[in-house]
Tab-separated table of C-alpha atoms and ligand atoms in Angstrom:
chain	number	residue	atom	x	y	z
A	1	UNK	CA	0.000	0.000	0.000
A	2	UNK	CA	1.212	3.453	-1.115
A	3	UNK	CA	0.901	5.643	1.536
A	4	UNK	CA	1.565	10.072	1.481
A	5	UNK	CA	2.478	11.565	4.757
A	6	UNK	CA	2.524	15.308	4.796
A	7	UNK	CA	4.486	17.565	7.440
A	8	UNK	CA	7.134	15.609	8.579
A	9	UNK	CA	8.235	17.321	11.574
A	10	UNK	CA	8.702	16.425	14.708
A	11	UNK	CA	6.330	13.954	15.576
A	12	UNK	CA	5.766	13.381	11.487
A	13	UNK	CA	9.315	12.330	11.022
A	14	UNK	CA	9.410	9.253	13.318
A	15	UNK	CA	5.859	8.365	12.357
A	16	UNK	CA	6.589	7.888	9.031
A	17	UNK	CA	10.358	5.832	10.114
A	18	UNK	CA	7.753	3.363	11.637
A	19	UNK	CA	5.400	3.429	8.742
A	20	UNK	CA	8.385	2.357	6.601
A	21	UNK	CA	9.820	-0.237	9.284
A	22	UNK	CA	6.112	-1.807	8.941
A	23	UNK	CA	6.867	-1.986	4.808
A	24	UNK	CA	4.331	0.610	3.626
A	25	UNK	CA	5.842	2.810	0.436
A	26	UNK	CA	5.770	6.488	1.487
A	27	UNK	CA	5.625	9.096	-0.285
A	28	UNK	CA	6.091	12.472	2.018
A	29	UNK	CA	5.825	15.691	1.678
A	30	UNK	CA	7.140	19.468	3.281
A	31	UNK	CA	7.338	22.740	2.686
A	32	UNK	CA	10.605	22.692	4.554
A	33	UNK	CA	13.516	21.259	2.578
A	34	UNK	CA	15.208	20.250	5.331
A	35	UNK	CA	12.316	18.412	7.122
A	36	UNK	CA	11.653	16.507	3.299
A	37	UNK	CA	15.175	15.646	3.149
A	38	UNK	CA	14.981	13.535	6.096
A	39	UNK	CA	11.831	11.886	5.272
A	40	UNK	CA	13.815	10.311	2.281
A	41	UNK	CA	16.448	9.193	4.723
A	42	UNK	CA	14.025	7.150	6.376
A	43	UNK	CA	13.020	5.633	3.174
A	44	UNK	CA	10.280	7.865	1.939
A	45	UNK	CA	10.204	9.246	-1.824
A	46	UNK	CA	9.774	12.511	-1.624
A	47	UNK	CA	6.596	14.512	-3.527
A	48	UNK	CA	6.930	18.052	-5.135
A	49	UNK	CA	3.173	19.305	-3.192
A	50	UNK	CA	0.497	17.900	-1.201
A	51	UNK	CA	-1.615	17.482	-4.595
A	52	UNK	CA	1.425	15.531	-5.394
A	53	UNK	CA	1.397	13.148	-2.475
A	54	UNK	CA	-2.136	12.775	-3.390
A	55	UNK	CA	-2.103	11.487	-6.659
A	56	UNK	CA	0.636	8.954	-5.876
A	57	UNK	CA	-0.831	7.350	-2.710
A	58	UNK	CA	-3.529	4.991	-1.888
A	59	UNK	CA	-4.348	6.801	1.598
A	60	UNK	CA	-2.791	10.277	2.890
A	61	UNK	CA	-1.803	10.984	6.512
A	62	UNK	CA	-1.341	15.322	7.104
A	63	UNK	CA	0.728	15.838	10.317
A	64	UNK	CA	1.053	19.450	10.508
A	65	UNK	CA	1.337	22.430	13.298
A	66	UNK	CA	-2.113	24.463	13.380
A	67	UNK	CA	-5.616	24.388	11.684
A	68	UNK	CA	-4.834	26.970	8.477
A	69	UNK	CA	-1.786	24.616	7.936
A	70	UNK	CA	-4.441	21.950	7.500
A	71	UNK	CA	-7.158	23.620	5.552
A	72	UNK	CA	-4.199	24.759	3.087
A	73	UNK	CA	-2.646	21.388	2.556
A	74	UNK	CA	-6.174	19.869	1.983
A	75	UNK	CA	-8.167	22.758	0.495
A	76	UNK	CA	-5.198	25.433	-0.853
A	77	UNK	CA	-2.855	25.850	-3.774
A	78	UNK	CA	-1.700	22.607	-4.785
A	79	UNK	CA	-3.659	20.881	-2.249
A	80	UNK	CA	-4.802	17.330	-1.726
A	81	UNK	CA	-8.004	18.101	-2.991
A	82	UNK	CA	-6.099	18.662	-6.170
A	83	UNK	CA	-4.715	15.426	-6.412
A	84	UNK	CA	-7.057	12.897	-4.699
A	85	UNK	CA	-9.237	10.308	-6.771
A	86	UNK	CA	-12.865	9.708	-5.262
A	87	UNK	CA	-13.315	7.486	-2.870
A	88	UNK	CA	-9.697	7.723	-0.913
A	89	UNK	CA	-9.288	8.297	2.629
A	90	UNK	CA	-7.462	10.709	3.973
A	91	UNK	CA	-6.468	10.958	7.403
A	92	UNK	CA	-5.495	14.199	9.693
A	93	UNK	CA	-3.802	12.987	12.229
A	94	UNK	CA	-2.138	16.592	13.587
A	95	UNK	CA	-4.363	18.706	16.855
A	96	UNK	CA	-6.310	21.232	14.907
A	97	UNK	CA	-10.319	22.870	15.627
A	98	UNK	CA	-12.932	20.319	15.618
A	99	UNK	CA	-15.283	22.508	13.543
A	100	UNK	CA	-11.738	22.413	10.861
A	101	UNK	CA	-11.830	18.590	10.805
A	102	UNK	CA	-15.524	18.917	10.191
A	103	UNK	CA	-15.552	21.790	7.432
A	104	UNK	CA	-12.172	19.836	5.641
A	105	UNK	CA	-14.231	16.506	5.790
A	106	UNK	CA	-17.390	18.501	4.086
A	107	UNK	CA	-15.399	19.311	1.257
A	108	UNK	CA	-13.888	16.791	0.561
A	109	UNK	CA	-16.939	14.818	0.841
A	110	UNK	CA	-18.466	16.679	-2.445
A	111	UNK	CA	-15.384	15.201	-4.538
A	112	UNK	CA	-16.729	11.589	-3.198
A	113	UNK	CA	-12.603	11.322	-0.536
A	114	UNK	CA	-13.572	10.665	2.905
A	115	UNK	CA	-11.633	12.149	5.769
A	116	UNK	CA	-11.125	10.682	9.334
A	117	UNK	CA	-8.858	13.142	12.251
A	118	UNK	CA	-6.831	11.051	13.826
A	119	UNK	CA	-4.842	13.303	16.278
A	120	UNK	CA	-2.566	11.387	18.637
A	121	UNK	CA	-0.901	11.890	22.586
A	122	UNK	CA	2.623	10.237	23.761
A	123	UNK	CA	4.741	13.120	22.098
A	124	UNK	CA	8.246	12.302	20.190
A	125	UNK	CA	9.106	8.918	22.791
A	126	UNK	CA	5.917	7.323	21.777
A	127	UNK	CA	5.802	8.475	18.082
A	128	UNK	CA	9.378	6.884	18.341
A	129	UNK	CA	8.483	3.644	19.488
A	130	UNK	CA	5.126	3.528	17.849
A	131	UNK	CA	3.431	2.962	20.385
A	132	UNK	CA	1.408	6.408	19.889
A	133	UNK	CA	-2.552	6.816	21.556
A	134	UNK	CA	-4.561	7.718	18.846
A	135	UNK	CA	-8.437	8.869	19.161
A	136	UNK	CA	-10.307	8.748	15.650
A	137	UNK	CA	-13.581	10.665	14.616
A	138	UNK	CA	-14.946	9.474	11.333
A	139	UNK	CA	-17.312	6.560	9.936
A	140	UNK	CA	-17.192	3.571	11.676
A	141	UNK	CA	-15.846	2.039	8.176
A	142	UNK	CA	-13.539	4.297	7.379
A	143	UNK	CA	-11.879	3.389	11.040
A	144	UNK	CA	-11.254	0.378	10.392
A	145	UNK	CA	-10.397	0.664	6.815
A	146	UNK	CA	-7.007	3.145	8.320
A	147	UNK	CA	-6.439	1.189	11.639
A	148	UNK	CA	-3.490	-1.388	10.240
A	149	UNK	CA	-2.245	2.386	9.403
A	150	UNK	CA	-2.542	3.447	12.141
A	151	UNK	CA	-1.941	0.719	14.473
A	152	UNK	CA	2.354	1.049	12.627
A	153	UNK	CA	2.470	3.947	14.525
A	154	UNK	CA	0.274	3.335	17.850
A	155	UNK	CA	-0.917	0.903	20.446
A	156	UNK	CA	-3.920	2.361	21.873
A	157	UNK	CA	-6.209	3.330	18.498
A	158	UNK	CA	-9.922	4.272	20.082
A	159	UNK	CA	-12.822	5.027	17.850
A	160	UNK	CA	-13.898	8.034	19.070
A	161	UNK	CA	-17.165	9.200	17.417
A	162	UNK	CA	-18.390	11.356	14.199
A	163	UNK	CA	-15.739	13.504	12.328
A	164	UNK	CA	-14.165	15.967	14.834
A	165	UNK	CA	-14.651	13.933	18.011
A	166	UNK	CA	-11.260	12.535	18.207
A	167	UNK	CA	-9.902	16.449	17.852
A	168	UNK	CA	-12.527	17.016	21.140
A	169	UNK	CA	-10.738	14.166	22.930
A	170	UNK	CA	-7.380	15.766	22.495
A	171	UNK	CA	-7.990	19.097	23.423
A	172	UNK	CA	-9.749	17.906	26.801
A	173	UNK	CA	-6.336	15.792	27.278
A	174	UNK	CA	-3.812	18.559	26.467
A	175	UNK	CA	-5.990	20.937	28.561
A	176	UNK	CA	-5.477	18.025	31.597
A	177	UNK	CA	-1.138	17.713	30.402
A	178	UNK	CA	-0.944	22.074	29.756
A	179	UNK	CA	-1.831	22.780	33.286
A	180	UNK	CA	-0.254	19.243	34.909
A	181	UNK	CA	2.819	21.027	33.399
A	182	UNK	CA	2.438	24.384	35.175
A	183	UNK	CA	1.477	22.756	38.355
A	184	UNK	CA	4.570	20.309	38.692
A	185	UNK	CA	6.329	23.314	37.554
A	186	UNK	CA	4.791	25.670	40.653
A	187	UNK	CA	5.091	22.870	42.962
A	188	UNK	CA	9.537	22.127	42.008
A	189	UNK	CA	9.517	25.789	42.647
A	190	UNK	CA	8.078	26.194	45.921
A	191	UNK	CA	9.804	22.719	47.283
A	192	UNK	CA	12.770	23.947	46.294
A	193	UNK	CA	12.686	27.384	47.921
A	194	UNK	CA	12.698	25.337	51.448
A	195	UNK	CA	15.371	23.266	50.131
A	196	UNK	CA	13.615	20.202	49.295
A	197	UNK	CA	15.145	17.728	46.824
A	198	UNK	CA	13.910	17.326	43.702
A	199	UNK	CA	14.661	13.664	43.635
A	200	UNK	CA	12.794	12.620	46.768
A	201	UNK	CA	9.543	14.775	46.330
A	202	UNK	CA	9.451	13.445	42.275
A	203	UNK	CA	9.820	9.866	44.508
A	204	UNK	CA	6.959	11.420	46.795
A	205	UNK	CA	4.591	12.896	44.658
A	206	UNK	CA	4.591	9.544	42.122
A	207	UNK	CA	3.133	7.527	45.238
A	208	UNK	CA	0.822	9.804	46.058
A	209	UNK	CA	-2.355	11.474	45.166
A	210	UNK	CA	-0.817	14.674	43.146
A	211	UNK	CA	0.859	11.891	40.710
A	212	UNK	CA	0.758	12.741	37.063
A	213	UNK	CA	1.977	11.388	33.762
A	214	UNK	CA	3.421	14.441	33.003
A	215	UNK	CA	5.437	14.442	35.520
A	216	UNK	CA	6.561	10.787	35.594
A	217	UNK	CA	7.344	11.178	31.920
A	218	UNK	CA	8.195	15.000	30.869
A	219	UNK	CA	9.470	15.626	34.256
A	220	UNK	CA	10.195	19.781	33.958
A	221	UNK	CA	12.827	19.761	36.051
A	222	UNK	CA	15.929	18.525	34.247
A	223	UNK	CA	18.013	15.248	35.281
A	224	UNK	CA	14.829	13.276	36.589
A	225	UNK	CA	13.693	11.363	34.132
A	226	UNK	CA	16.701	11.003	31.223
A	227	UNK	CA	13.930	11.122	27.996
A	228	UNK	CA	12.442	13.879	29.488
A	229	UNK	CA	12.721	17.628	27.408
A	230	UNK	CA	14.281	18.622	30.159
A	231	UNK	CA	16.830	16.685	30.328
A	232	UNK	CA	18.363	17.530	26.806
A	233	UNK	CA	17.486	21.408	27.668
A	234	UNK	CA	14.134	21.337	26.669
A	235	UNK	CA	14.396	20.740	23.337
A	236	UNK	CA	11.139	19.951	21.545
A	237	UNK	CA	9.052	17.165	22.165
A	238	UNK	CA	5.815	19.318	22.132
A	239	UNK	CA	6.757	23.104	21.583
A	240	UNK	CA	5.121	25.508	24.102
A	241	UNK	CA	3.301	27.858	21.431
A	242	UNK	CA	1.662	23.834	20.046
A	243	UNK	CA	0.500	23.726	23.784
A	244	UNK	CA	-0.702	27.546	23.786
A	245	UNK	CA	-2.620	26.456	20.482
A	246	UNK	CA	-4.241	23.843	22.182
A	247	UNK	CA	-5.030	25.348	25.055
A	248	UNK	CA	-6.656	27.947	23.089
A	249	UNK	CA	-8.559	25.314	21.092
A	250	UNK	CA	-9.769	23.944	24.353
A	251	UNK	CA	-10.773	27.438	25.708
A	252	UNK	CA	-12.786	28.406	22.385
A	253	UNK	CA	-14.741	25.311	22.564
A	254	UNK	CA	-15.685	25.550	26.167
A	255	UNK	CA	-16.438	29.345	24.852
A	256	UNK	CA	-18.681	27.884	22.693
A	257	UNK	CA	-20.389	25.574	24.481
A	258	UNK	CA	-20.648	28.532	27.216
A	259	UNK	CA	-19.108	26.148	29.876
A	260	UNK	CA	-17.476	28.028	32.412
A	261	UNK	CA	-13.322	27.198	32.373
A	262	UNK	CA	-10.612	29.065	34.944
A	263	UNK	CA	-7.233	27.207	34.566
A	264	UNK	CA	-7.615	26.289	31.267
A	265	UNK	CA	-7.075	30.385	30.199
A	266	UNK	CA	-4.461	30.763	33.092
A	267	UNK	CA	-2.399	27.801	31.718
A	268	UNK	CA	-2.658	29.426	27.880
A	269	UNK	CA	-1.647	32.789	29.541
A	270	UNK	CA	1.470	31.545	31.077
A	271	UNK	CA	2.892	29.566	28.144
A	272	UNK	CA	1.969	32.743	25.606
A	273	UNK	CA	3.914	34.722	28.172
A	274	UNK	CA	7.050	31.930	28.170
A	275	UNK	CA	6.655	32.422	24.591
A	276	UNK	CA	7.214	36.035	24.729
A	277	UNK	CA	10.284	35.030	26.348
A	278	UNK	CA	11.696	33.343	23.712
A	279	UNK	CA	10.407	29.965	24.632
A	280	UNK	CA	8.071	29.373	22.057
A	281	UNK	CA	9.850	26.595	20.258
A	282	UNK	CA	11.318	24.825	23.422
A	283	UNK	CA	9.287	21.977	25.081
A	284	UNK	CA	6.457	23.710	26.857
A	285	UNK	CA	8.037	22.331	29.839
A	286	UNK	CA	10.586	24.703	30.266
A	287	UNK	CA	7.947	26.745	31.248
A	288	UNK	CA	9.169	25.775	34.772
A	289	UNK	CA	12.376	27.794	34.138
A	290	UNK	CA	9.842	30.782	33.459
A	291	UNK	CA	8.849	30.465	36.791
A	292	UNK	CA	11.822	31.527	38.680
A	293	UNK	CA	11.530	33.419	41.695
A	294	UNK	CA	11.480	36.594	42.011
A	295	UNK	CA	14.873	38.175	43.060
A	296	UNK	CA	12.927	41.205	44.969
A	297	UNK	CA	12.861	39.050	48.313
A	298	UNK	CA	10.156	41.886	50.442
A	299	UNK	CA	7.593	40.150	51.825
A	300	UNK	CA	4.261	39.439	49.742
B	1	NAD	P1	6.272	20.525	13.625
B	1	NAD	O1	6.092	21.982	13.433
B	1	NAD	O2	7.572	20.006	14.147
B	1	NAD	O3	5.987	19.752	12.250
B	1	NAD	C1	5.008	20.135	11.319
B	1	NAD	C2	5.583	20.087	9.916
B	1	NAD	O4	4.570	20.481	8.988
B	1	NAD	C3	6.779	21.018	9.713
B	1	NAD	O5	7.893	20.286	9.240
B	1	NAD	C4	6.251	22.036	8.666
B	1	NAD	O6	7.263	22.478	7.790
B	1	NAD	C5	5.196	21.216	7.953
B	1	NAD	N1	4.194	22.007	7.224
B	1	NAD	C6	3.538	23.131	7.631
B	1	NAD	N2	2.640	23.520	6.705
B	1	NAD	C7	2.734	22.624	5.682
B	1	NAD	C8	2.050	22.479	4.440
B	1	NAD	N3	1.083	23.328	4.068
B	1	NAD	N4	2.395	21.446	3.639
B	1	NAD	C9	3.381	20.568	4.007
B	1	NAD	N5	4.044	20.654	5.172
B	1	NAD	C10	3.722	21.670	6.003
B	1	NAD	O7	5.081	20.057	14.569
B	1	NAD	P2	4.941	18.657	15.365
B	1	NAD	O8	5.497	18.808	16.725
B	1	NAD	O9	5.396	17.546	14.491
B	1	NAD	O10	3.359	18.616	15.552
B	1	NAD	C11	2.488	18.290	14.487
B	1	NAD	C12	1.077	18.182	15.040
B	1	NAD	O11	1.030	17.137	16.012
B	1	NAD	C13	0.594	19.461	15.758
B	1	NAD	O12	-0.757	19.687	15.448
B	1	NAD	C14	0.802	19.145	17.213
B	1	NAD	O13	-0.113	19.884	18.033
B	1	NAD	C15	0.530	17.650	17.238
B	1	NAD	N6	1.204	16.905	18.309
B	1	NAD	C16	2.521	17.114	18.569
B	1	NAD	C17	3.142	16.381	19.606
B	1	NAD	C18	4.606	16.583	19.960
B	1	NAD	O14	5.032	16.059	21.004
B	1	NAD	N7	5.382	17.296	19.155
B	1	NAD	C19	2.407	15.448	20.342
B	1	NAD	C20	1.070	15.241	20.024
B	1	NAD	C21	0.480	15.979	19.010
């Protein structure tokens, strides 16, 4: 099976290593050089455009930053929509707007493709090992027409619900992992300021009821846990403006909805303000060396 993976960036890059590894052809696709270039090191052909991709693969996989990256590599300039014959699948598998998934699907729809999202959690280790969580929206058919796809680059593949569902189960995770971050982050901060080791309250808190998977696996404090950002000084894994994004994403849909949301806003806040900082493109756990005391020690 020909397959065309588009954006292969960070987490596209060892998606598509494992896509190859399972013996699908792939043909990829970048608007970066650089990021192309090492596509066809893993053993991908490469594609001139997205339209390209299209016309040379049986089903096409986008992995790409933000929602108008996605409606312009489906619906743009030398799009897929360009290239795609009826009745092909195509498969979104990057953390975009639910109503995006749902307006990309629609159009697509009137040139007979169909069109699952298929946005995944674990970050860069689990892309890595393939062994990626992946929640699906789309036809029940369709599902299981992409899951031996999809199950060369995850282990837990869930069947979310109608087009744009498995984009709502993402944001409501990252919303849980942004602010998991800032609160391990708060939490080093203040233990550390009475001189409490890092170490022994990581060995404290993963015992008891404040216990996170952020923390046991993107530990923000570097040294903890060795595949951690932090550890390799917070180089990306999950940027902090992909994080802001999805926070954002999270806190327009509760906007819609009219659901009332507190931390959710607070979290987005801090990382935009990180980002100001120049942190933008480091993990979005190095928000926790944003959140340095204060050096004016007068009493609060
Ligand atoms: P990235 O920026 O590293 O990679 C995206 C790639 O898409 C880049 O190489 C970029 O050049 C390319 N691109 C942008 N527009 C394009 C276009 N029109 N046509 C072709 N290529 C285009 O981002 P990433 O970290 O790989 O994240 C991708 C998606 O996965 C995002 O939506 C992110 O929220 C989500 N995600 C990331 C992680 C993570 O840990 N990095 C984890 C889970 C989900």
């Amino acid at each position: 099976m020909n397959v065309g993976f588009i954006g292969t960036g960070t987490m596209g890059q060892p998606m598509l290593a494992n896509l190859v590894k399972k013996g699908f052809a792939v043909v990829a696709y970048d608007v970066v050089p650089a990021a192309l270039a090492a596509a066809v090191k893993s053993g991908a052909s490469a594609a001139g455009s997205s339209a390209e991709v299209a016309r040379r693969s049986d089903l096409v996989i986008t992995m790409l930053p933000s929602s108008s990256h996605v409606e312009a590599a489906y619906l743009g300039a030398g799009g897929v929509a360009e290239g795609v014959a009826a009745g092909r699948l195509c498969v979104d598998m990057s953390t975009v707007d639910p109503a995006v998934s749902r307006r990309v699907a629609a159009a697509l729809e009137t040139r007979g493709v169909r069109f699952i999202d298929a946005p995944v959690s674990g970050g860069v280790p689990r892309a890595t090992d393939g062994t990626l969580a992946i929640m699906v929206g789309g036809d029940g058919r369709d599902f299981e027409e992409a899951r031996p796809v999809l199950a060369a680059m995850g282990a837990n593949i869930i069947h979310v619900g109608a087009v744009g569902s498995g984009e709502v189960a993402k944001l409501c995770n990252n919303l849980i992992a942004g602010v998991s971050a800032i609160a391990v982050s708060e939490a080093f901060r203040i233990a550390e300021g009475f001189g409490v080791d890092h170490k022994v309250l990581t060995e404290v808190i993963s015992k008891s009821s404040g216990n996170t998977w952020v923390m046991e696996n993107m530990h923000p404090v570097p040294g903890l846990v060795p595949r951690s950002a932090s550890s390799r000084d917070y180089e990306p894994g999950f940027m902090t403006d992909l994080m802001a994004k999805d926070l954002g994403l999270a806190v327009n849909a509760a906007r819609e909805l009219r659901v009332p949301v507190f931390v959710a806003p607070a979290a987005q806040q801090a990382l935009r303000l990180a980002s100001s900082h120049g942190l933008g493109r480091k993990d979005f756990t190095a928000i926790y060396t944003f959140l340095k005391p204060s050096s004016d020690q007068a009493p609060v």
